[in-house]
mmCIF file of C-alpha atoms in Angstrom:
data_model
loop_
_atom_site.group_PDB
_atom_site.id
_atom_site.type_symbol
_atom_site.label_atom_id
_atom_site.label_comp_id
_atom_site.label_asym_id
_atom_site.label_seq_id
_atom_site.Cartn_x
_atom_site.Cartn_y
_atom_site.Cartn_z
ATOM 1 C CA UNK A 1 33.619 -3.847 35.804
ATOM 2 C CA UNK A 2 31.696 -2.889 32.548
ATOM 3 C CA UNK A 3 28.444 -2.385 34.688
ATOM 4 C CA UNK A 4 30.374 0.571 36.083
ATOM 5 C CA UNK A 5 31.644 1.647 33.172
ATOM 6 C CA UNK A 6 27.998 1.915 32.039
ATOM 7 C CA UNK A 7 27.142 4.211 34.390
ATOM 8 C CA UNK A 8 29.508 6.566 34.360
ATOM 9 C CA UNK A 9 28.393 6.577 30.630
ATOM 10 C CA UNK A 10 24.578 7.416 31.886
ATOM 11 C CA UNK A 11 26.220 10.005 34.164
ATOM 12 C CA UNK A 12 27.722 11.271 31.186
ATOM 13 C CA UNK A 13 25.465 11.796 28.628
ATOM 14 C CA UNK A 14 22.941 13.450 31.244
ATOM 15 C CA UNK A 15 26.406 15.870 32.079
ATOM 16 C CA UNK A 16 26.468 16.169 28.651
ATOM 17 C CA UNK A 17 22.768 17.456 28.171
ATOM 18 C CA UNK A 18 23.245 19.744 31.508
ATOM 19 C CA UNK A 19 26.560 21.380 30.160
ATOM 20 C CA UNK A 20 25.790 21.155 26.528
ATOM 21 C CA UNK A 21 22.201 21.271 25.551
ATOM 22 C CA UNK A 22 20.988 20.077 22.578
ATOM 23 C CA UNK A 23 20.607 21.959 19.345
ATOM 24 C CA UNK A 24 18.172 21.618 16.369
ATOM 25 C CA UNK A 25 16.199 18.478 15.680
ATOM 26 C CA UNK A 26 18.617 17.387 13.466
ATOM 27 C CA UNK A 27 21.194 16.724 15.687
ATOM 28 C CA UNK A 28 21.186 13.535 16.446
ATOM 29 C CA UNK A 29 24.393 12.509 18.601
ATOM 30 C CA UNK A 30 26.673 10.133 18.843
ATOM 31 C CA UNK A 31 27.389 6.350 20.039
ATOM 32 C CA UNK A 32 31.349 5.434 20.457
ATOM 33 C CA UNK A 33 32.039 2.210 21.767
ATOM 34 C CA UNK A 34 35.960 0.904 21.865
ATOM 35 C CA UNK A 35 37.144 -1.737 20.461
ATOM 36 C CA UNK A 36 40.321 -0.966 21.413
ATOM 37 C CA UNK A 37 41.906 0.919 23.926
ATOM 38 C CA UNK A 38 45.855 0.943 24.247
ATOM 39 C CA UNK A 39 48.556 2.754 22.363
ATOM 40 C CA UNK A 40 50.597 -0.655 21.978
ATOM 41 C CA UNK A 41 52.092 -3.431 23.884
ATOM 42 C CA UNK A 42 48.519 -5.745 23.931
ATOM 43 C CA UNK A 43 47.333 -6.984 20.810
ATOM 44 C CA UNK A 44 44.078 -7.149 20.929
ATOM 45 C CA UNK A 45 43.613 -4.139 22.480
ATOM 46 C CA UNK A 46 44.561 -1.299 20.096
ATOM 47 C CA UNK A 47 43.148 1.832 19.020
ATOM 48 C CA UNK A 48 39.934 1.212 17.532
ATOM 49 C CA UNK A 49 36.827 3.693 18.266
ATOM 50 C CA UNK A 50 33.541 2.684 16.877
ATOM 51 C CA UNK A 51 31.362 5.843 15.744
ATOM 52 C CA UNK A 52 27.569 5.790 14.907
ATOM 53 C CA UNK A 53 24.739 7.981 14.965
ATOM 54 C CA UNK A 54 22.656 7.751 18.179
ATOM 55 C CA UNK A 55 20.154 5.380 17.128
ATOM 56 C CA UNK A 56 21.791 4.091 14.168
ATOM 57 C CA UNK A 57 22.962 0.480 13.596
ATOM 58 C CA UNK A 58 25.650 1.614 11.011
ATOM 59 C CA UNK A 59 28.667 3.570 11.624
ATOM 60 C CA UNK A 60 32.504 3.720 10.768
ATOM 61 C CA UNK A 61 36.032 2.903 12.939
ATOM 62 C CA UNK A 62 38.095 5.659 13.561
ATOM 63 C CA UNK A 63 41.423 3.937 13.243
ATOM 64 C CA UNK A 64 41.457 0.108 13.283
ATOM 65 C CA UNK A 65 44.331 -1.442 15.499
ATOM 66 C CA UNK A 66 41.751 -4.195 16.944
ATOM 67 C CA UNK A 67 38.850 -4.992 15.028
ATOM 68 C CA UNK A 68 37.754 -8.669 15.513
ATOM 69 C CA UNK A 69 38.645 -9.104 19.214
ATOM 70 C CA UNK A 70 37.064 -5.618 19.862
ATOM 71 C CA UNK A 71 33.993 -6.415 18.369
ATOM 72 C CA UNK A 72 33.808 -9.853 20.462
ATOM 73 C CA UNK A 73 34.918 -7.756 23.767
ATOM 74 C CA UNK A 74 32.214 -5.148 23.157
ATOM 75 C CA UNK A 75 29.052 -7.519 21.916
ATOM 76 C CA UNK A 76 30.183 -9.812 24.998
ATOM 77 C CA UNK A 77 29.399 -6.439 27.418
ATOM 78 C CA UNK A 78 26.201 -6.268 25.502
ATOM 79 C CA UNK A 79 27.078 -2.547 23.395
ATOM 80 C CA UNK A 80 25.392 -4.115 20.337
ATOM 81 C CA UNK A 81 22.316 -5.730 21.814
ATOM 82 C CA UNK A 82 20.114 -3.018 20.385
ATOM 83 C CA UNK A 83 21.528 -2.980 16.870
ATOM 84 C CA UNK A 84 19.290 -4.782 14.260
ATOM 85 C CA UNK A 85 21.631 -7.243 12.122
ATOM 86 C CA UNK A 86 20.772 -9.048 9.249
ATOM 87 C CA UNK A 87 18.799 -12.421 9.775
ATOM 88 C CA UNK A 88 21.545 -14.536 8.205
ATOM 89 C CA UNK A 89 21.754 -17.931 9.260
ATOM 90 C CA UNK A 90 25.073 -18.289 7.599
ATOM 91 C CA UNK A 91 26.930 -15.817 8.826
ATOM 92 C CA UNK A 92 28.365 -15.388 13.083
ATOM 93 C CA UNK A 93 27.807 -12.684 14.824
ATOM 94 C CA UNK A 94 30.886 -11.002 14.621
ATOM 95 C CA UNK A 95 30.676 -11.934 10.893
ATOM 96 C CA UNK A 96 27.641 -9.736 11.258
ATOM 97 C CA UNK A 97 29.196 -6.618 12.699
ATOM 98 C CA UNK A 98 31.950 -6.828 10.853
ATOM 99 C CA UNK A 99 30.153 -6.684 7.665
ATOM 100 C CA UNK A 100 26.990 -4.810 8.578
ATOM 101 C CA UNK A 101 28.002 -2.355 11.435
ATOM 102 C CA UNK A 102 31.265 -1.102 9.906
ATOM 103 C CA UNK A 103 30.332 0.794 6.700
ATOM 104 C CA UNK A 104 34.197 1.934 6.770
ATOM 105 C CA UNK A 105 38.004 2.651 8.074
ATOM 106 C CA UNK A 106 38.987 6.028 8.708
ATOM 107 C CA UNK A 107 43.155 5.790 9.690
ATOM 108 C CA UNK A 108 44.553 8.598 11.676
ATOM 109 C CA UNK A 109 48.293 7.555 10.096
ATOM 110 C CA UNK A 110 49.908 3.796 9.393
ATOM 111 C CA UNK A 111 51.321 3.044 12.668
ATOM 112 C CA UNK A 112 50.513 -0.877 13.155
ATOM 113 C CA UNK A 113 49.219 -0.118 16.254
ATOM 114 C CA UNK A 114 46.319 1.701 14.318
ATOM 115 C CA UNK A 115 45.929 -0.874 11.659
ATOM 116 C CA UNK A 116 46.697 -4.188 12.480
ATOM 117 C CA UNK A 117 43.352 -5.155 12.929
ATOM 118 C CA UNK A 118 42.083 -4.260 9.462
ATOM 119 C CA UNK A 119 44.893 -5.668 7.951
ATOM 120 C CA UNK A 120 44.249 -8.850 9.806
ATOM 121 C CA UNK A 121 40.226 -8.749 9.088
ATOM 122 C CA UNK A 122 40.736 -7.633 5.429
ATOM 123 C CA UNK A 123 40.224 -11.014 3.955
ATOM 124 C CA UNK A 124 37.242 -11.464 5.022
ATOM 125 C CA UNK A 125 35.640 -8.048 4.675
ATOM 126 C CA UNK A 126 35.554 -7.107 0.849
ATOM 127 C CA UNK A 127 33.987 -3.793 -0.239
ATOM 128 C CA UNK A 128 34.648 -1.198 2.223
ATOM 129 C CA UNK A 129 35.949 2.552 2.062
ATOM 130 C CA UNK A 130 38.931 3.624 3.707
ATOM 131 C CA UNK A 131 39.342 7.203 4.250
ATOM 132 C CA UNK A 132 42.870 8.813 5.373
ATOM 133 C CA UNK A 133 45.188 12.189 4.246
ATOM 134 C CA UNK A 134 46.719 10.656 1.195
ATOM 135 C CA UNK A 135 50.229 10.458 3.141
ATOM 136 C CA UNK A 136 48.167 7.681 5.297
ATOM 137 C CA UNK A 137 47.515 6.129 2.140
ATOM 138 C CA UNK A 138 50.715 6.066 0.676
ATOM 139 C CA UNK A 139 51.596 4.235 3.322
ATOM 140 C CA UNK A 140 49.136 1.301 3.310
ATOM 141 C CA UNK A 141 49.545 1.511 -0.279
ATOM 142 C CA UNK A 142 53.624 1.118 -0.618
ATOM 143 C CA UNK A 143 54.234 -0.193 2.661
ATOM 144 C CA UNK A 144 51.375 -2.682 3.771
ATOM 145 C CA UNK A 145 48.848 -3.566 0.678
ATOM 146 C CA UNK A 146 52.341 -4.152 -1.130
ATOM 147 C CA UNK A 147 51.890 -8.218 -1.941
ATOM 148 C CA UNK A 148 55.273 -8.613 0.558
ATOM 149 C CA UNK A 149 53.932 -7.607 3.730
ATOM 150 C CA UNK A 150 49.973 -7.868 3.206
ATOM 151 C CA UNK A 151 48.490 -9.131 -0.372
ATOM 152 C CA UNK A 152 47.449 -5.923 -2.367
ATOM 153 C CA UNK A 153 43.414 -6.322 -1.672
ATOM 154 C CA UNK A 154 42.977 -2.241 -2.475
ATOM 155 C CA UNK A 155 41.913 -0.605 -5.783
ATOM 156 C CA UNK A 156 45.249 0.995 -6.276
ATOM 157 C CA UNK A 157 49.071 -0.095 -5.774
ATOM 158 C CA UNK A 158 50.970 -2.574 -6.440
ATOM 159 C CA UNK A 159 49.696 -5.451 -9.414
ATOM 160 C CA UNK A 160 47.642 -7.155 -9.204
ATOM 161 C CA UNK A 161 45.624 -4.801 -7.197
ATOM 162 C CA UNK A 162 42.550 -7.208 -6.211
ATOM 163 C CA UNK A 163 39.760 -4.048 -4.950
ATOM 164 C CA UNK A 164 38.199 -5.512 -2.129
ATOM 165 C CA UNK A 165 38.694 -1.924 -0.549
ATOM 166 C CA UNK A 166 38.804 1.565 -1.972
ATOM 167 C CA UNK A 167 41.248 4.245 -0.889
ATOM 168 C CA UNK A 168 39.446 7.607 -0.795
ATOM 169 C CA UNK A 169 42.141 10.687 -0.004
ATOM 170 C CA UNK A 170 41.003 13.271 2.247
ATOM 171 C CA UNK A 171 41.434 16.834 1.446
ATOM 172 C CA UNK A 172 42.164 18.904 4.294
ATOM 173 C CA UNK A 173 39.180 21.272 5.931
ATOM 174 C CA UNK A 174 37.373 19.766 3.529
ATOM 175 C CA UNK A 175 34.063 18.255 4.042
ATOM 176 C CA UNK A 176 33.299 14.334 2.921
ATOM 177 C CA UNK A 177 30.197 12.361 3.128
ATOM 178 C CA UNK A 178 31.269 8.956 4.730
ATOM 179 C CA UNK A 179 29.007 6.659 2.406
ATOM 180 C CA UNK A 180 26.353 4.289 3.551
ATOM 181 C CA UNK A 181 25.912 6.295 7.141
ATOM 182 C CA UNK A 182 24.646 9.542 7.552
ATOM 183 C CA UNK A 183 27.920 10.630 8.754
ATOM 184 C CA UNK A 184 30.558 13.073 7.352
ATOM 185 C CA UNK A 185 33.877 14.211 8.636
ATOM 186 C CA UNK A 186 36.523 16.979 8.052
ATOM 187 C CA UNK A 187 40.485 15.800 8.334
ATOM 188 C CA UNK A 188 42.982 17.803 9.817
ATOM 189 C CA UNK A 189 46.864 17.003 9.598
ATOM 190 C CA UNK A 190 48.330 16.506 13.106
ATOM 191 C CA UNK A 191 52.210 16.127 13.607
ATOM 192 C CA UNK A 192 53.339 12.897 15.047
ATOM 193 C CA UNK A 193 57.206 12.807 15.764
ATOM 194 C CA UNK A 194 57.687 13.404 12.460
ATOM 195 C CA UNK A 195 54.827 11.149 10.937
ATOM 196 C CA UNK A 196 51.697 13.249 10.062
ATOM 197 C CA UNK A 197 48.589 12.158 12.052
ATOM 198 C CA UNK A 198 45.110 13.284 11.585
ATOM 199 C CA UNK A 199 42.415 14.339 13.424
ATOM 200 C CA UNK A 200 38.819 13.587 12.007
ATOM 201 C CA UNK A 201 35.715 15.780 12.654
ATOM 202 C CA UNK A 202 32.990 13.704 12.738
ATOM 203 C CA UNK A 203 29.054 15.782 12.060
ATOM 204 C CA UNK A 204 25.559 14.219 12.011
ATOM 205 C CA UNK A 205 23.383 17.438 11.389
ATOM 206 C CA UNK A 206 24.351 19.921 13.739
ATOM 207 C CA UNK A 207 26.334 17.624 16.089
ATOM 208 C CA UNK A 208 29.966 17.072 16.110
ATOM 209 C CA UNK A 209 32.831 14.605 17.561
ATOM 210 C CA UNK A 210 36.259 15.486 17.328
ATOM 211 C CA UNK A 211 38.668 12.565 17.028
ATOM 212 C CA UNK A 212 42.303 12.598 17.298
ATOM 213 C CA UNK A 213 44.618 10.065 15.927
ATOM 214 C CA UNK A 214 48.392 10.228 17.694
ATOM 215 C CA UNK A 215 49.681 13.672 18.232
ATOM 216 C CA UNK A 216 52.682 15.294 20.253
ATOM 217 C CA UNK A 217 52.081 19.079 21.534
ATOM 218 C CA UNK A 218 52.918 21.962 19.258
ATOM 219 C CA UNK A 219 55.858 23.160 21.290
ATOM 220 C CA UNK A 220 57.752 19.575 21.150
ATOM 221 C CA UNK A 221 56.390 19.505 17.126
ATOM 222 C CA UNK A 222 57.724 22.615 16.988
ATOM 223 C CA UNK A 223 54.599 23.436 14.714
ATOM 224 C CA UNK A 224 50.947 24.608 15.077
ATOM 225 C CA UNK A 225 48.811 22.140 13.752
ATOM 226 C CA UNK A 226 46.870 21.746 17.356
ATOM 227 C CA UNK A 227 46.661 25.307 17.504
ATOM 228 C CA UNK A 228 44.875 25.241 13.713
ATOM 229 C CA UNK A 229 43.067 22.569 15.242
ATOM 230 C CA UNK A 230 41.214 24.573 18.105
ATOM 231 C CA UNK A 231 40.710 27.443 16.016
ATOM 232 C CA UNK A 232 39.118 25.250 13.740
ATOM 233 C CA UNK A 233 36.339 23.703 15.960
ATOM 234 C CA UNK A 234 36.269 26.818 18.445
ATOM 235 C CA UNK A 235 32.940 27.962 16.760
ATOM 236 C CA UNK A 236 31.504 24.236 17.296
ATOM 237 C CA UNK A 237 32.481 25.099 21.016
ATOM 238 C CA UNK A 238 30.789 28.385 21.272
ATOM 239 C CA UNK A 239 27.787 26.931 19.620
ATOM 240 C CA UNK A 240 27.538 23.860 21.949
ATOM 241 C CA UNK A 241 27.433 21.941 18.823
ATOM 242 C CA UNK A 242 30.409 19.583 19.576
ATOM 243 C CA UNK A 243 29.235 17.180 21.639
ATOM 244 C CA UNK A 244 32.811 15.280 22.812
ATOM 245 C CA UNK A 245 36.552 14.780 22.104
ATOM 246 C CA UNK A 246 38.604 11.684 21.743
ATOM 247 C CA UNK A 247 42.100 12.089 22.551
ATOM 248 C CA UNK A 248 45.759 10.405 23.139
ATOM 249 C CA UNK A 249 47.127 10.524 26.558
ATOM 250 C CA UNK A 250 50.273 7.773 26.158
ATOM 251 C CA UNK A 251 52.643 8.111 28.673
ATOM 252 C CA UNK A 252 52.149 9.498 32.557
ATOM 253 C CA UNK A 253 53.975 13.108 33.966
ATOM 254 C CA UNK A 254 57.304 11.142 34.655
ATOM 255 C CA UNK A 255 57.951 10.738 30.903
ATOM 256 C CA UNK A 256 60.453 13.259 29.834
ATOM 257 C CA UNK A 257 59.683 15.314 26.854
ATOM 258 C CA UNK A 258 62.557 13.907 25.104
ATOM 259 C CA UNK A 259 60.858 10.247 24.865
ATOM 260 C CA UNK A 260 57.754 11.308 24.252
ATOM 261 C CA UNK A 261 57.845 10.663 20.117
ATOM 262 C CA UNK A 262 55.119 12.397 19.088
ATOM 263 C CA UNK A 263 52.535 11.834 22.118
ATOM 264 C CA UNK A 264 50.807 13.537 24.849
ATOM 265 C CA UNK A 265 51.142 13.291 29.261
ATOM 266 C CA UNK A 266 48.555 14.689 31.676
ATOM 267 C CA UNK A 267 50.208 17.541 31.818
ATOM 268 C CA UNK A 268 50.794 18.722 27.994
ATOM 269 C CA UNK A 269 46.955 17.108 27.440
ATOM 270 C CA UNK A 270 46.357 19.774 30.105
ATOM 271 C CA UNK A 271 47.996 22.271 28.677
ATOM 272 C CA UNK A 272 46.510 21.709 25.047
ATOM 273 C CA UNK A 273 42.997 21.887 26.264
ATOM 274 C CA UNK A 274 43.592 25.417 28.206
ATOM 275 C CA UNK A 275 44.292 26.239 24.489
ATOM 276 C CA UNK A 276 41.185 24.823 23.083
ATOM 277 C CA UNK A 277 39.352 26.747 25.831
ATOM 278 C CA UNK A 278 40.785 29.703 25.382
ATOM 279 C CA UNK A 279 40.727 30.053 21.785
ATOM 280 C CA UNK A 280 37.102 29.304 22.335
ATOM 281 C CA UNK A 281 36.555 32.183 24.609
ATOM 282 C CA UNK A 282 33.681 29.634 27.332
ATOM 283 C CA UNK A 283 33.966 28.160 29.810
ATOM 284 C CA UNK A 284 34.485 24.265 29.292
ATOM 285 C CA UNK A 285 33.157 22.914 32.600
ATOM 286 C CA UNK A 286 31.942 19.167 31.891
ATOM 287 C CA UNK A 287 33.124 18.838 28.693
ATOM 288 C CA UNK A 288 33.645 15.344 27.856
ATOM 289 C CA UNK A 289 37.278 14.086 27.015
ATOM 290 C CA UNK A 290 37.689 10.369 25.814
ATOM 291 C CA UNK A 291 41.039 10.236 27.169
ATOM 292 C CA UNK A 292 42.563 7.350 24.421
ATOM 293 C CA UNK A 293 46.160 5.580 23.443
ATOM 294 C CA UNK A 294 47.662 4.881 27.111
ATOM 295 C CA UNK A 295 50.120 2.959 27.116
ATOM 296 C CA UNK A 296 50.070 0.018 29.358
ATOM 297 C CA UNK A 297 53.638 -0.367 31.540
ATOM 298 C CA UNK A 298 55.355 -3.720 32.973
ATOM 299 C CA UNK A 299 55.802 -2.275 36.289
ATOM 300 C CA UNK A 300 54.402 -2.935 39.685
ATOM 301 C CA UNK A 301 52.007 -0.381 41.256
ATOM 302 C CA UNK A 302 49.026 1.121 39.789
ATOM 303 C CA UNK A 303 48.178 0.529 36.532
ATOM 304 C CA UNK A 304 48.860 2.894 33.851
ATOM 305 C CA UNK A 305 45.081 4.291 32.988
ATOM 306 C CA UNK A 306 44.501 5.082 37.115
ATOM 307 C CA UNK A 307 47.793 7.187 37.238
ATOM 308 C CA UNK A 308 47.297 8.834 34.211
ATOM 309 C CA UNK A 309 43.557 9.641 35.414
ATOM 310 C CA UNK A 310 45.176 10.847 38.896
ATOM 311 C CA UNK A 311 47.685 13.109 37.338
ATOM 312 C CA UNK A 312 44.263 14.316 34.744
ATOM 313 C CA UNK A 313 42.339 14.837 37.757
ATOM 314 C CA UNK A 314 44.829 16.671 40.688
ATOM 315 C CA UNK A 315 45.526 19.369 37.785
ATOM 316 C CA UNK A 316 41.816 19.946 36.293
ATOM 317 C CA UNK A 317 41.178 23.408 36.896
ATOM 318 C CA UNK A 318 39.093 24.044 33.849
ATOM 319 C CA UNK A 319 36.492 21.290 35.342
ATOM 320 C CA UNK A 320 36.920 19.161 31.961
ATOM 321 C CA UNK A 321 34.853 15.435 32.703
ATOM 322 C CA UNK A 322 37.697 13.045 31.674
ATOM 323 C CA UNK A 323 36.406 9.161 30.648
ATOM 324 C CA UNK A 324 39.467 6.733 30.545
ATOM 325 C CA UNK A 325 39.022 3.986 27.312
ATOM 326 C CA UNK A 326 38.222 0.791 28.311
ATOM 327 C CA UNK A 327 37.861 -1.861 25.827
ATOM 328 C CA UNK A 328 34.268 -2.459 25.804
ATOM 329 C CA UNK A 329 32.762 1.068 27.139
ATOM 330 C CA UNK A 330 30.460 2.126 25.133
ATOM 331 C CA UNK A 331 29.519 5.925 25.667
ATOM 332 C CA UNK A 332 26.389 8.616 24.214
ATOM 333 C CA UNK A 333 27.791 12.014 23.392
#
């Protein structure tokens, strides 16, 4: 199942190259490999999206609902058998990506779906950024580092406040190095059923990633931030300097809008990306879409992730390439 999963990450990244070419020599790419897939329901298997520079052994987690059982899912379909780890004899494996690989947490919003796996990991991995809007932070601050739910292991909070990890607010359209990778990103508020989400911008030189954490469509938000969104990274478009997009897809067409709380079907995903491609102004033929946060469903039938992809594919007419997350797929953009 992963072999195939491989491939169509092969067929991808040569797509990519065809559709997309490469720009200066300092572009360098990116690897994403998921540690977790699903918007909820399987523990163990929520949102968690691994980001490094193409040839890097360093990187950060965009959101971090799965960390541990990710990282054994992924290293078990070989994604990490290039990376060069410390020669430790003290330390596992997963001890060693945990502490090594994943330089830092950046947290779309507070939904335990998004965090449970850093909260459960925390522990044992002292010293690490996390990034978020400072709403996100609030949150983890008040609500979840708060020495009820979670002992207070940040720098800030409630006392004693032990500083294993360091809250760094993100400024909106505003540019931050993310330290000990050569990465940097650029947050932008997203609305969430009445949370706020946040979608992170990812650049290595001139290449960029766009990563979005739980959003519903602008008309159901009854806001614009999506349409800020695509005006934002339009430019990146026109330049074939972004290289990919990760986004939510939760719930299949039969969902009515008035359950949707702050998420995306096939056909508002649809919808949204006719935006992006027409505030753009080029064609978008073979652009990749991570298609991220499905929701997996107790009924009989096909699964969730092939109905969702069916519903993606019969109403494609913009020729977008959509990749359903897997836990375990490991992809080049």
């Amino acid at each position: 199942m992963r072999a195939n999963f491989r491939e169509v990450a092969l067929i991808g990244g040569l797509l990519t190259v065809l559709f997309f070419p490469a720009g200066p020599a300092e572009a360098k790419g990116f690897e994403v490999t998921v540690l977790g897939a699903h918007g909820g329901l399987e523990d163990g298997n929520l949102s968690a999206y691994l980001v490094r520079e193409q040839g890097a052994d360093v990187g950060v987690l965009l959101d971090a609902g799965t960390v541990m059982n990710g990282l054994e899912q992924a290293d078990a379909a070989h994604d990490f058998d290039q990376l060069a780890l410390p020669n430790d004899p003290k330390s596992s494996r997963i001890g060693l990506l945990i502490h090594h690989v994943i330089r830092g947490y950046l947290l779309s919003h507070a939904h335990l779906d998004h965090v449970a796996g850093l909260l459960a990991v925390s522990p044992d991995d002292p010293g690490k950024p996390i990034y978020a809007l400072p709403s996100v932070l609030s949150v983890m601050q008040d609500d979840l580092f708060n020495q009820r739910v979670w002992p207070n292991l940040a720098d800030r909070g409630v006392k004693p406040a032990l500083g294993l990890f360091h809250y760094h607010d993100l400024i909106p359209d505003r540019t931050t190095p993310l330290m000990g990778t050569g990465l940097s990103v650029t947050a932008f508020p997203l609305s969430h059923g009445g949370v706020e989400s946040t979608a992170f911008l990812l650049r290595s030189g001139y290449d960029a990633l766009l990563y979005l954490g739980d959003t519903g469509p602008d008309p159901l938000e009854k806001g614009d931030r999506l349409a800020a969104l695509w005006k934002a990274v339009a430019p990146l478009i026109r330049a074939h300097e972004l290289r990919g997009l990760v986004i939510e897809c939760s719930y299949d067409n039969s969902r009515r809008d008035s359950q949707l709380y702050g998420h995306l079907t096939p056909a508002w995903l649809l919808r949204e990306l006719a935006a992006l491609e027409a505030e753009a102004g080029v064609p978008m033929k073979g652009f990749p879409v991570l298609v991220a946060h499905i929701k997996p469903v107790f009924t009989r039938g096909a699964s969730a992730e092939a109905l969702i992809e069916t519903q993606l594919q019969e109403g494609n007419t913009e020729g977008f390439r959509f990749i359903v997350a897997r836990q375990g797929l490991s992809l080049s953009f």
